[in-house]
mmCIF file of C-alpha atoms and ligand atoms in Angstrom:
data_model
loop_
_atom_site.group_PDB
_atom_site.id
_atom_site.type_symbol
_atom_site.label_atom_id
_atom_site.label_comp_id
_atom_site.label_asym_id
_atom_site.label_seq_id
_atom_site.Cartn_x
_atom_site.Cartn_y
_atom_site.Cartn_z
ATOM 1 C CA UNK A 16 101.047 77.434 110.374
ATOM 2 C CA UNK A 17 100.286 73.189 109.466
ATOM 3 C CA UNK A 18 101.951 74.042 106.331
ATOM 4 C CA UNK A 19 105.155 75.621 107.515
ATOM 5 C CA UNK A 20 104.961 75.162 111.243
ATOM 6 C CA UNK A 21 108.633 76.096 111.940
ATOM 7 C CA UNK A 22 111.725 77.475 110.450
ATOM 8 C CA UNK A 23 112.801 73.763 109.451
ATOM 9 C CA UNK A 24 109.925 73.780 107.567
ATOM 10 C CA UNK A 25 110.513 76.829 105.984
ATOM 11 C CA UNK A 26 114.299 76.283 105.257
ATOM 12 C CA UNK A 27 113.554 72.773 103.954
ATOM 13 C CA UNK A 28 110.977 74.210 101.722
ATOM 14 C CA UNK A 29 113.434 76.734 100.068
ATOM 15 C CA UNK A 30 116.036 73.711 99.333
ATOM 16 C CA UNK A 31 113.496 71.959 97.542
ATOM 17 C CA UNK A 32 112.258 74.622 95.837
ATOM 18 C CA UNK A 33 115.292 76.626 94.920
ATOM 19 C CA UNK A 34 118.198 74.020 94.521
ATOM 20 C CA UNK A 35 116.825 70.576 95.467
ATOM 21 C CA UNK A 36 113.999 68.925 94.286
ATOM 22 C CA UNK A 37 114.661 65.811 95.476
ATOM 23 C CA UNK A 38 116.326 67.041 98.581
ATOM 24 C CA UNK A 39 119.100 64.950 98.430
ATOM 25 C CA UNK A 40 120.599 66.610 95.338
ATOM 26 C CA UNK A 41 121.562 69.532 93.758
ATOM 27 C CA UNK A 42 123.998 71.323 91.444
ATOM 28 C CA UNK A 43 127.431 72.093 92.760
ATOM 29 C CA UNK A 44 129.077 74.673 91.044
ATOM 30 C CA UNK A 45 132.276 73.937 92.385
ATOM 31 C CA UNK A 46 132.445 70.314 90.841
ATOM 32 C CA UNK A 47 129.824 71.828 87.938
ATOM 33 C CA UNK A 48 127.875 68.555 88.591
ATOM 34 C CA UNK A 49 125.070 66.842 89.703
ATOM 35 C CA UNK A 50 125.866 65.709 93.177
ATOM 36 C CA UNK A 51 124.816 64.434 96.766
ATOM 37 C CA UNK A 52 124.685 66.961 99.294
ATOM 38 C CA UNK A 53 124.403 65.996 103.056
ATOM 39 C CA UNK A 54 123.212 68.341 105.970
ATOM 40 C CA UNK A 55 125.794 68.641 108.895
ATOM 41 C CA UNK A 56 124.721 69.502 112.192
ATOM 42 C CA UNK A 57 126.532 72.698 112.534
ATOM 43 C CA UNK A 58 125.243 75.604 115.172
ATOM 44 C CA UNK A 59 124.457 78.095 112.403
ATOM 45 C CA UNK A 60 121.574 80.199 111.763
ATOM 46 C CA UNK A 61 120.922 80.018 108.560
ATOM 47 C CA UNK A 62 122.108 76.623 107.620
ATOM 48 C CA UNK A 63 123.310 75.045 104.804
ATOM 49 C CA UNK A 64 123.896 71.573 102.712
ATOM 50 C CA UNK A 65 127.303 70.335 102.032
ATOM 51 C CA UNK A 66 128.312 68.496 98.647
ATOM 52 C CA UNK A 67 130.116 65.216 99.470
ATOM 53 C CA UNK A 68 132.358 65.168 96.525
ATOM 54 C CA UNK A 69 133.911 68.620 97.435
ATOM 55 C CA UNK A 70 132.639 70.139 100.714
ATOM 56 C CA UNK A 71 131.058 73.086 98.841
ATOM 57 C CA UNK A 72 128.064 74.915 101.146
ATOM 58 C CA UNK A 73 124.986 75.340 99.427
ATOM 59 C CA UNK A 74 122.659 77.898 101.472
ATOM 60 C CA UNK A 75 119.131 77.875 100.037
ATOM 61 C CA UNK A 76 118.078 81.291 101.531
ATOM 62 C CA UNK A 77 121.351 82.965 99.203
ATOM 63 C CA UNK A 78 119.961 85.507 96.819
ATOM 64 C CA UNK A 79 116.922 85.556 98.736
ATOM 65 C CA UNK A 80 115.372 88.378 100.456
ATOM 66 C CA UNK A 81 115.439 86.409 103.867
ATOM 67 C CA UNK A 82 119.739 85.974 103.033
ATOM 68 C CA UNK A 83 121.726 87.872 106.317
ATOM 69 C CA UNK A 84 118.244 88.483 108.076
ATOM 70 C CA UNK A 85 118.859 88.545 111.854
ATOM 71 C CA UNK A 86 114.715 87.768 111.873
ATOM 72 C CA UNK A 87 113.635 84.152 111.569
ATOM 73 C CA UNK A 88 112.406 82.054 108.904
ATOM 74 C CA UNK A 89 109.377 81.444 110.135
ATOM 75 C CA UNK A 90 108.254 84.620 110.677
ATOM 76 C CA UNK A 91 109.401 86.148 107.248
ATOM 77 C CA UNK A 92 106.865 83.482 106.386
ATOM 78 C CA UNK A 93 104.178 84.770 108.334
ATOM 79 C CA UNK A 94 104.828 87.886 107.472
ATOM 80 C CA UNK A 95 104.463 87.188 103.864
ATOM 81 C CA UNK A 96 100.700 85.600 104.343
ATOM 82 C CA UNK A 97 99.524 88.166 106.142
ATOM 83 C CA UNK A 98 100.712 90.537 103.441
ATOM 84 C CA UNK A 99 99.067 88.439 100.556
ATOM 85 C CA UNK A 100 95.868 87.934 103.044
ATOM 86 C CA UNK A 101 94.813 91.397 103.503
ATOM 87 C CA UNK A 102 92.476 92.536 101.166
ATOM 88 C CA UNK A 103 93.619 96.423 100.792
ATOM 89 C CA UNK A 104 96.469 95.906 102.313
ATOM 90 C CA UNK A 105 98.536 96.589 106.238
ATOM 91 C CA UNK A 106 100.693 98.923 107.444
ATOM 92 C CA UNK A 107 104.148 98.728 108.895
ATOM 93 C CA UNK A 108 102.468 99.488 112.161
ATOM 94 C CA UNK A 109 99.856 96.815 112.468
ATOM 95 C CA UNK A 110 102.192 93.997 110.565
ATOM 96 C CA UNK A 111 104.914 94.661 113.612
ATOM 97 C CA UNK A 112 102.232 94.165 116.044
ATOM 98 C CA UNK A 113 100.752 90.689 114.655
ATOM 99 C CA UNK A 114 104.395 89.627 114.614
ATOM 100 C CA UNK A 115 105.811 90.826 117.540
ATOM 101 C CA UNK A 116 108.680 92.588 116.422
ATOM 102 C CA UNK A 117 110.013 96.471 116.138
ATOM 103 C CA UNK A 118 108.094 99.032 113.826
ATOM 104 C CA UNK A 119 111.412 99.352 112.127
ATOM 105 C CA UNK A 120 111.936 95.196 112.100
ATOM 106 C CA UNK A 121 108.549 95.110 110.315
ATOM 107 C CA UNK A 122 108.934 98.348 108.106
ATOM 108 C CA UNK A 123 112.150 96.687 106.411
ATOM 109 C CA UNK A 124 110.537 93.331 106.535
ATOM 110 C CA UNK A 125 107.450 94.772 104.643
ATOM 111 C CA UNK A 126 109.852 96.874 101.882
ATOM 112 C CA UNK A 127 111.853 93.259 100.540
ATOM 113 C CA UNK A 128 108.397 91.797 100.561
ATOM 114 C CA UNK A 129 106.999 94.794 98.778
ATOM 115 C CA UNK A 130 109.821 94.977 96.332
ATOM 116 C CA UNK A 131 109.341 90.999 95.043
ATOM 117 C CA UNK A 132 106.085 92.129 94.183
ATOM 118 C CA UNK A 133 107.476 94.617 91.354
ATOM 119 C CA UNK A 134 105.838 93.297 87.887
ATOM 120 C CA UNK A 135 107.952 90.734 85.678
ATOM 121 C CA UNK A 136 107.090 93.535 82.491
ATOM 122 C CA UNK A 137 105.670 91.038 79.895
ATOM 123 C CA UNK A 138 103.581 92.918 77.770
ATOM 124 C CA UNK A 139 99.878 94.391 77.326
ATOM 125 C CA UNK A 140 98.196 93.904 74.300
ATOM 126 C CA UNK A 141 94.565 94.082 72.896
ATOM 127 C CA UNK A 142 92.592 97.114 74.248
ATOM 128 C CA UNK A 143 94.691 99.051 76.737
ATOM 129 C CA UNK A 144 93.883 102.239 78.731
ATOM 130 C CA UNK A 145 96.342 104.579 79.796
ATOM 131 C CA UNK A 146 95.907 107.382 82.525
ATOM 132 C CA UNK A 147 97.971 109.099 84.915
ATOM 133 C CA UNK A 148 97.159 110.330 88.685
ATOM 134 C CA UNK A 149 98.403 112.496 90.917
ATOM 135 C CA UNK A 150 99.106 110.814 94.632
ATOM 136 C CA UNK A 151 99.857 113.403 97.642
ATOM 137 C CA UNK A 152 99.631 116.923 98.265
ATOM 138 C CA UNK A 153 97.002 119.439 99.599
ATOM 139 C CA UNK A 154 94.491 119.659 96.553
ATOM 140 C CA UNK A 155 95.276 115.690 96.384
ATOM 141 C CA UNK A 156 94.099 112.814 93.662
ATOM 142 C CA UNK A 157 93.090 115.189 90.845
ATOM 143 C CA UNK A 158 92.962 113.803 87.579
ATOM 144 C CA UNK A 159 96.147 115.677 85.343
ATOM 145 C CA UNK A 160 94.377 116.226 82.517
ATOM 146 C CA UNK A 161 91.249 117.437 84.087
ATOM 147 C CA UNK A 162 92.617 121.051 85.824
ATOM 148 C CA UNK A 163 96.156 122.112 85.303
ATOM 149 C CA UNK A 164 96.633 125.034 87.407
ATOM 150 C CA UNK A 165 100.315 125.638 86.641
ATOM 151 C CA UNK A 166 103.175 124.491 88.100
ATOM 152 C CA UNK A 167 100.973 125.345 91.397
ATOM 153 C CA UNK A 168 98.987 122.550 90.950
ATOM 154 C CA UNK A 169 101.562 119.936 91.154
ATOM 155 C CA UNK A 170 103.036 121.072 94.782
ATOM 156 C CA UNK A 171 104.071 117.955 96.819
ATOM 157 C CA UNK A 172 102.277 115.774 94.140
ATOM 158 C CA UNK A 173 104.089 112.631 92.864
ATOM 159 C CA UNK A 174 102.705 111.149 89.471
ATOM 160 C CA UNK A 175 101.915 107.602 88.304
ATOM 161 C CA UNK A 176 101.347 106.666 85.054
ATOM 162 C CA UNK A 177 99.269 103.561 84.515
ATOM 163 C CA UNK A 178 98.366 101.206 81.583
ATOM 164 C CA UNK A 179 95.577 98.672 81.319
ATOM 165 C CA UNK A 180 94.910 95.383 79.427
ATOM 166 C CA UNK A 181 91.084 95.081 79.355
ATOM 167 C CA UNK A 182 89.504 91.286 79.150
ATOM 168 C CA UNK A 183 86.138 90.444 78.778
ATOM 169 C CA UNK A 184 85.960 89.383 82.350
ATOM 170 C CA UNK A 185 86.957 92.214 83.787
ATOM 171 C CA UNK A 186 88.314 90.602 86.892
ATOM 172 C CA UNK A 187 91.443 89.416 84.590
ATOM 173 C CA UNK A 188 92.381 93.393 83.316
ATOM 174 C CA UNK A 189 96.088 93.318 83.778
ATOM 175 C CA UNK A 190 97.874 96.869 84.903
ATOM 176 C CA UNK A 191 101.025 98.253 84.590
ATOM 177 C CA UNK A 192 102.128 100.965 86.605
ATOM 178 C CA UNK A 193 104.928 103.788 86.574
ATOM 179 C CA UNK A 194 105.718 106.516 88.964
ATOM 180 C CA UNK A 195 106.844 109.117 86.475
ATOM 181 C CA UNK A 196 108.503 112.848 86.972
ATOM 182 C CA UNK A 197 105.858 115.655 87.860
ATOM 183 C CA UNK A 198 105.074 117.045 86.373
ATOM 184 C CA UNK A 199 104.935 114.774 83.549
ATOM 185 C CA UNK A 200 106.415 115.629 80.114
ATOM 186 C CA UNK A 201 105.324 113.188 76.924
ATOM 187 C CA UNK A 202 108.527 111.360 76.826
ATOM 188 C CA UNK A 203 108.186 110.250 79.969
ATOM 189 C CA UNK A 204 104.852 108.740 79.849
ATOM 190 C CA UNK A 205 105.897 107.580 75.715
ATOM 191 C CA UNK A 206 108.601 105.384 77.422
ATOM 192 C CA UNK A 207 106.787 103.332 79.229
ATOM 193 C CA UNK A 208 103.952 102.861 76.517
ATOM 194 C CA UNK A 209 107.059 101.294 74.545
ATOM 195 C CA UNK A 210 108.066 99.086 76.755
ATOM 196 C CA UNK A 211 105.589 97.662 77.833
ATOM 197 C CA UNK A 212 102.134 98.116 74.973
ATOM 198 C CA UNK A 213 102.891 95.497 72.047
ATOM 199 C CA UNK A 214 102.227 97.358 68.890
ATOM 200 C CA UNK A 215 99.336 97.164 67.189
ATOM 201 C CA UNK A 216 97.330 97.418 70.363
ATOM 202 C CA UNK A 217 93.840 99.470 70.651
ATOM 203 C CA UNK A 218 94.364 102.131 73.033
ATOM 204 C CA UNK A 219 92.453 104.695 74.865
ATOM 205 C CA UNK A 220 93.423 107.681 76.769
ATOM 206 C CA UNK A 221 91.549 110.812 77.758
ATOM 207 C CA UNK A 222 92.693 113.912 75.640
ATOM 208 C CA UNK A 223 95.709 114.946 77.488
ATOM 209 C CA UNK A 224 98.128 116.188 75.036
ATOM 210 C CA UNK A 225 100.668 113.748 76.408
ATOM 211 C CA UNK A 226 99.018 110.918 73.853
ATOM 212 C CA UNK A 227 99.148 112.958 70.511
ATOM 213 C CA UNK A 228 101.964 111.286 69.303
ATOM 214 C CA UNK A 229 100.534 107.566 69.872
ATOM 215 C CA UNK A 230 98.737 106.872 66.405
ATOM 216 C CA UNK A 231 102.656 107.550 64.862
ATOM 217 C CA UNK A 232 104.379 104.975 67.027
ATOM 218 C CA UNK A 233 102.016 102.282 65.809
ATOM 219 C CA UNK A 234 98.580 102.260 68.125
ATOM 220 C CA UNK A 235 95.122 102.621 66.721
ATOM 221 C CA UNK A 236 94.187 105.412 69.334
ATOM 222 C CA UNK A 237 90.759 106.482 70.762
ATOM 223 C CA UNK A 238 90.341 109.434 72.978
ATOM 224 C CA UNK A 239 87.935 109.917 75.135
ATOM 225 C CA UNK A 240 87.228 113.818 75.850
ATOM 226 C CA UNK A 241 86.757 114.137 79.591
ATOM 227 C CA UNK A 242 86.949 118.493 79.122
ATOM 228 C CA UNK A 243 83.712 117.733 77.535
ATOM 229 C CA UNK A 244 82.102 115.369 80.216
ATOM 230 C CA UNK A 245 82.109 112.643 77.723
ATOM 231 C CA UNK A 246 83.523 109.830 79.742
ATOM 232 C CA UNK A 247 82.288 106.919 77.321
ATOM 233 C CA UNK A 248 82.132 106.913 74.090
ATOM 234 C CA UNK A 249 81.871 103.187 72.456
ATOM 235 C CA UNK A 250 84.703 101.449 73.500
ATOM 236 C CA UNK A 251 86.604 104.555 74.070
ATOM 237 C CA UNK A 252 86.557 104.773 78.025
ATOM 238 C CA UNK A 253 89.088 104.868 80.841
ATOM 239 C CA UNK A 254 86.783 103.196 83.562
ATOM 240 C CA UNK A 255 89.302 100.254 84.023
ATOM 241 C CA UNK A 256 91.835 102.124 84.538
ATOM 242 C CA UNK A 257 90.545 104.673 87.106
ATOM 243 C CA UNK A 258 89.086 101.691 88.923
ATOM 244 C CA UNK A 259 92.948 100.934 89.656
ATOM 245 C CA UNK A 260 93.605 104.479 90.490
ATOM 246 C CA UNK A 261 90.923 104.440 93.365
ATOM 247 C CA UNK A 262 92.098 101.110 94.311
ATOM 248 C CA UNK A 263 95.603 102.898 94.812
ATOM 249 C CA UNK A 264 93.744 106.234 96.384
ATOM 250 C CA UNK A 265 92.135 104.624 98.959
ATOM 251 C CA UNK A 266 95.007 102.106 99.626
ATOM 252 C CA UNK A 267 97.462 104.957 100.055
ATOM 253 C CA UNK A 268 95.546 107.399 101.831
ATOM 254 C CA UNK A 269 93.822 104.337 104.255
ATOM 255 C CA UNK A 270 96.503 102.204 105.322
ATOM 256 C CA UNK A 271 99.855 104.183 104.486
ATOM 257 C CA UNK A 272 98.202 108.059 105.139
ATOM 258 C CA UNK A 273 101.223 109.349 102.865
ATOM 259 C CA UNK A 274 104.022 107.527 100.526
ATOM 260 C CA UNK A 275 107.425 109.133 99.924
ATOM 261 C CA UNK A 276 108.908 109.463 96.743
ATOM 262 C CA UNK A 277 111.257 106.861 97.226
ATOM 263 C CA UNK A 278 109.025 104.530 98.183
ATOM 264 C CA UNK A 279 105.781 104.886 95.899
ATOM 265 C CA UNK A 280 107.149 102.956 92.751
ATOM 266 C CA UNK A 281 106.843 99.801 95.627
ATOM 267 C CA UNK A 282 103.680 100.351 96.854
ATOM 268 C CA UNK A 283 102.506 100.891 93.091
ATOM 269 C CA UNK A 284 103.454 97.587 92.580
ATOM 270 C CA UNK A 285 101.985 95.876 95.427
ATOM 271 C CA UNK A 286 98.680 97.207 94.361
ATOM 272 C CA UNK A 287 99.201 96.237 90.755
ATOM 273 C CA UNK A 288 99.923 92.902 92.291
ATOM 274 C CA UNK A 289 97.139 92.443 94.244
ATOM 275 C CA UNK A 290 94.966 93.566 91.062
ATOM 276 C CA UNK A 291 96.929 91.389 89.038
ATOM 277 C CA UNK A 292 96.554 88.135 90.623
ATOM 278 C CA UNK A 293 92.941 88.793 92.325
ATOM 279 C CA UNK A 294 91.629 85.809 90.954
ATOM 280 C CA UNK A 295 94.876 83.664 90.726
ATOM 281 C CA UNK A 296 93.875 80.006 91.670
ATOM 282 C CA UNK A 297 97.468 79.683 93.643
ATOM 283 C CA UNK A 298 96.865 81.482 96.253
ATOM 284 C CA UNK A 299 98.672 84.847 97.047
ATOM 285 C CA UNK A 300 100.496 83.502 99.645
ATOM 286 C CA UNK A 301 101.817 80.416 97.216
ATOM 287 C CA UNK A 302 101.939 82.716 94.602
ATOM 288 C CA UNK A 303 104.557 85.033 96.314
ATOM 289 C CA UNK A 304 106.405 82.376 98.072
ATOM 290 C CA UNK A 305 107.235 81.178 94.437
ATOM 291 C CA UNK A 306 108.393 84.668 93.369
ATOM 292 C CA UNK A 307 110.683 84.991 96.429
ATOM 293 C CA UNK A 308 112.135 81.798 95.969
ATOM 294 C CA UNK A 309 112.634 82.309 92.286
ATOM 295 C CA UNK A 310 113.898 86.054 92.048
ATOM 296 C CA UNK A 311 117.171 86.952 92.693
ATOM 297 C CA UNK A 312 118.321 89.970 95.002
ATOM 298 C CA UNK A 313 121.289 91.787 94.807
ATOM 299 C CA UNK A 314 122.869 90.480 98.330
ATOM 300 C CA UNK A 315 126.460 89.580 98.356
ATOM 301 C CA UNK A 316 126.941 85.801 98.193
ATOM 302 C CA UNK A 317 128.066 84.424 101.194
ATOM 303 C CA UNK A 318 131.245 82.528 101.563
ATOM 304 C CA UNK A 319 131.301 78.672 100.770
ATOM 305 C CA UNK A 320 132.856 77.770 104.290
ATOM 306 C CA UNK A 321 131.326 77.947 107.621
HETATM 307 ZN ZN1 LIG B 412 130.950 69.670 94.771
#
C-alpha cells in the first residue's frame, strides 16, 4: 500500500519497468528510435504516453495480463501480494472477499495471475528425482506405482508427473512439474524427462516400469524399490520429491477442495512456484511483479490512437 498506494503508482511503475526507465523515454517503433514521450491528459482508463516526434501511443499495461481489464490497477496489485503472501495458498472465494469484488471478478483475476507463475523450463541437473501422483477421485492421492488396480483405479484421477533437482540445502531443491495423460504411458512421462533433465544427470525413481528406458537415453539411474518397503537406499530416495507432492495434496484438497482438468497444469505451477522461490531474497510479491511485467500474453495489441 506505501509502495504502490494508487493506480498512478502502479501504471507509472509498469512504464518504468517495461518501456521507460528513465520515464521520459522509450523506444518508438513507429520512428524505430529512441525518443521523448510526453503524457497527455486524456480521460482514458488505461492511459498511455505519446512520442513527440510522431504521436505514436505507448500503453505500458499492452501485453500484460492487466491489458483490457475492466478491474483497476491497483487492485490487480493487491491481488497479486496477497497471492505471493499466503503461505499455502487462497481460494477464489476468500481472494474476492479481501478485494471486494465478484467470485467470478476474482476467479479470472486469480487464473492470469496463476498462469505467469508457469515455470520459465531451464533445466535440472545433478541428482534429480522423478515421481508421479495421482490428484482427485474417490480412492484419491495414491502413489501409481504403489497399487495399480486396473483401469479402475484411475477413475476421475488426473496425473502429474514431477521432477526434482536436489541441493545440499534442501530449501533450494528446484521442481518441475507436468500434468500428464492417465493413465500414464512411458512416452509421456520420457518427454518431459527430455526436456527438461540435462543429460548426464543422477536420477532416481521408484521402480515403476515407466523409467526402464532412462539408463539408454543418457542418465545414470537408481531405483529405489518401494514394492519392497525399501524407501532409501544410499542416495537412491524419492523423499524430495514426495515432499512436493504433499505440498500439492494438501494445497489442492485444503484451499481448492477439487481442480479440473483444465485447470490443474496452473495450479501445478503455482505450487512449484511457491517451492521454487521459498527462499528467494526478492520477495514473492517483487518477484512476480517482475514476471508480469516481463512476460508477454497473447492479448491483441491495442490500436496506436486514442
Ligand atoms: Zn515516434
Amino acid at each position: 500500500m506505501a509502495e504502490f498506494p494508487d493506480d498512478e503508482a502502479c501504471l507509472q511503475w509498469l512504464w518504468k519497468t517495461r518501456l521507460s526507465p528513465d520515464g521520459k523515454h522509450a523506444h518508438c517503433p513507429k520512428c524505430k528510435a529512441e525518443r521523448a514521450f510526453k503524457r497527455y491528459a486524456i480521460k482514458q482508463q488505461r492511459q498511455s504516453w505519446t512520442c513527440v516526434a510522431c504521436g505514436y501511443h505507448l500503453h505500458p499495461t499492452a501485453g500484460t495480463i492487466f491489458h483490457k481489464s475492466s478491474t483497476s490497477l491497483h487492485l490487480w496489485f493487491y491481488a497479486m501480494y496477497i497471492i505471493t503472501s499466503t503461505r499455502c495458498g487462497i481460494s477464489a472465494k476468500q481472494l474476492g472477499r479481501e478485494l471486494g469484488v465478484t467470485y467470478k471478478t476474482a476467479w479470472r483475476i486469480f487464473n492470469r495471475i496463476r498462469y505467469s507463475l508457469a515455470d520459465d523450463g531451464s533445466p535440472l541437473t545433478g541428482k534429480v528425482e522423478m515421481d508421479e501422483m495421482l490428484v482427485g477421485g474417490i480412492d484419491k492421492n495414491r502413489h501409481l506405482g504403489k497399487r495399480l488396480h486396473g483401469k479402475g483405479h484411475y477413475m476421475g484421477k488426473k496425473s502429474v508427473f514431477g521432477m526434482v533437482q536436489r541441493r545440499d540445502d534442501e530449501s533450494q531443491a528446484r521442481v518441475v512439474a507436468k500434468v500428464v495423460p492417465t493413465p500414464p504411458k512411458s512416452g509421456d512421462v520420457l518427454r518431459h524427462v527430455r526436456r527438461y533433465v540435462m543429460p548426464a544427470s543422477v536420477v532416481f525413481t521408484d521402480e515403476s516400469r515407466f523409467y526402464e528406458s532412462l539408463n539408454t537415453m543418457g542418465y545414470e539411474h537408481g531405483r529405489v524399490h518401494h514394492t519392497a518397503n525399501v524407501y532409501v537406499s544410499g542416495d537412491a530416495h524419492t523423499n524430495t520429491i514426495e515432499g512436493f507432492w504433499s505440498l500439492v495434496k494438501r494445497g489442492i484438497s485444503g484451499v481448492y477442495h477439487n481442480v479440473s482438468k483444465k485447470h490443474l497444469q496452473s495450479y501445478v505451477d503455482e505450487y512449484a512456484w511457491r517451492y521454487n522461490h521459498k527462499n528467494d531474497p526478492r520477495g514473492h510479491f517483487n518477484l512476480l511483479a517482475s514476471r508480469v511485467a516481463h512476460r508477454r500474453v497473447a492479448t491483441e495489441r491495442p490500436s496506436s490512437r486514442p
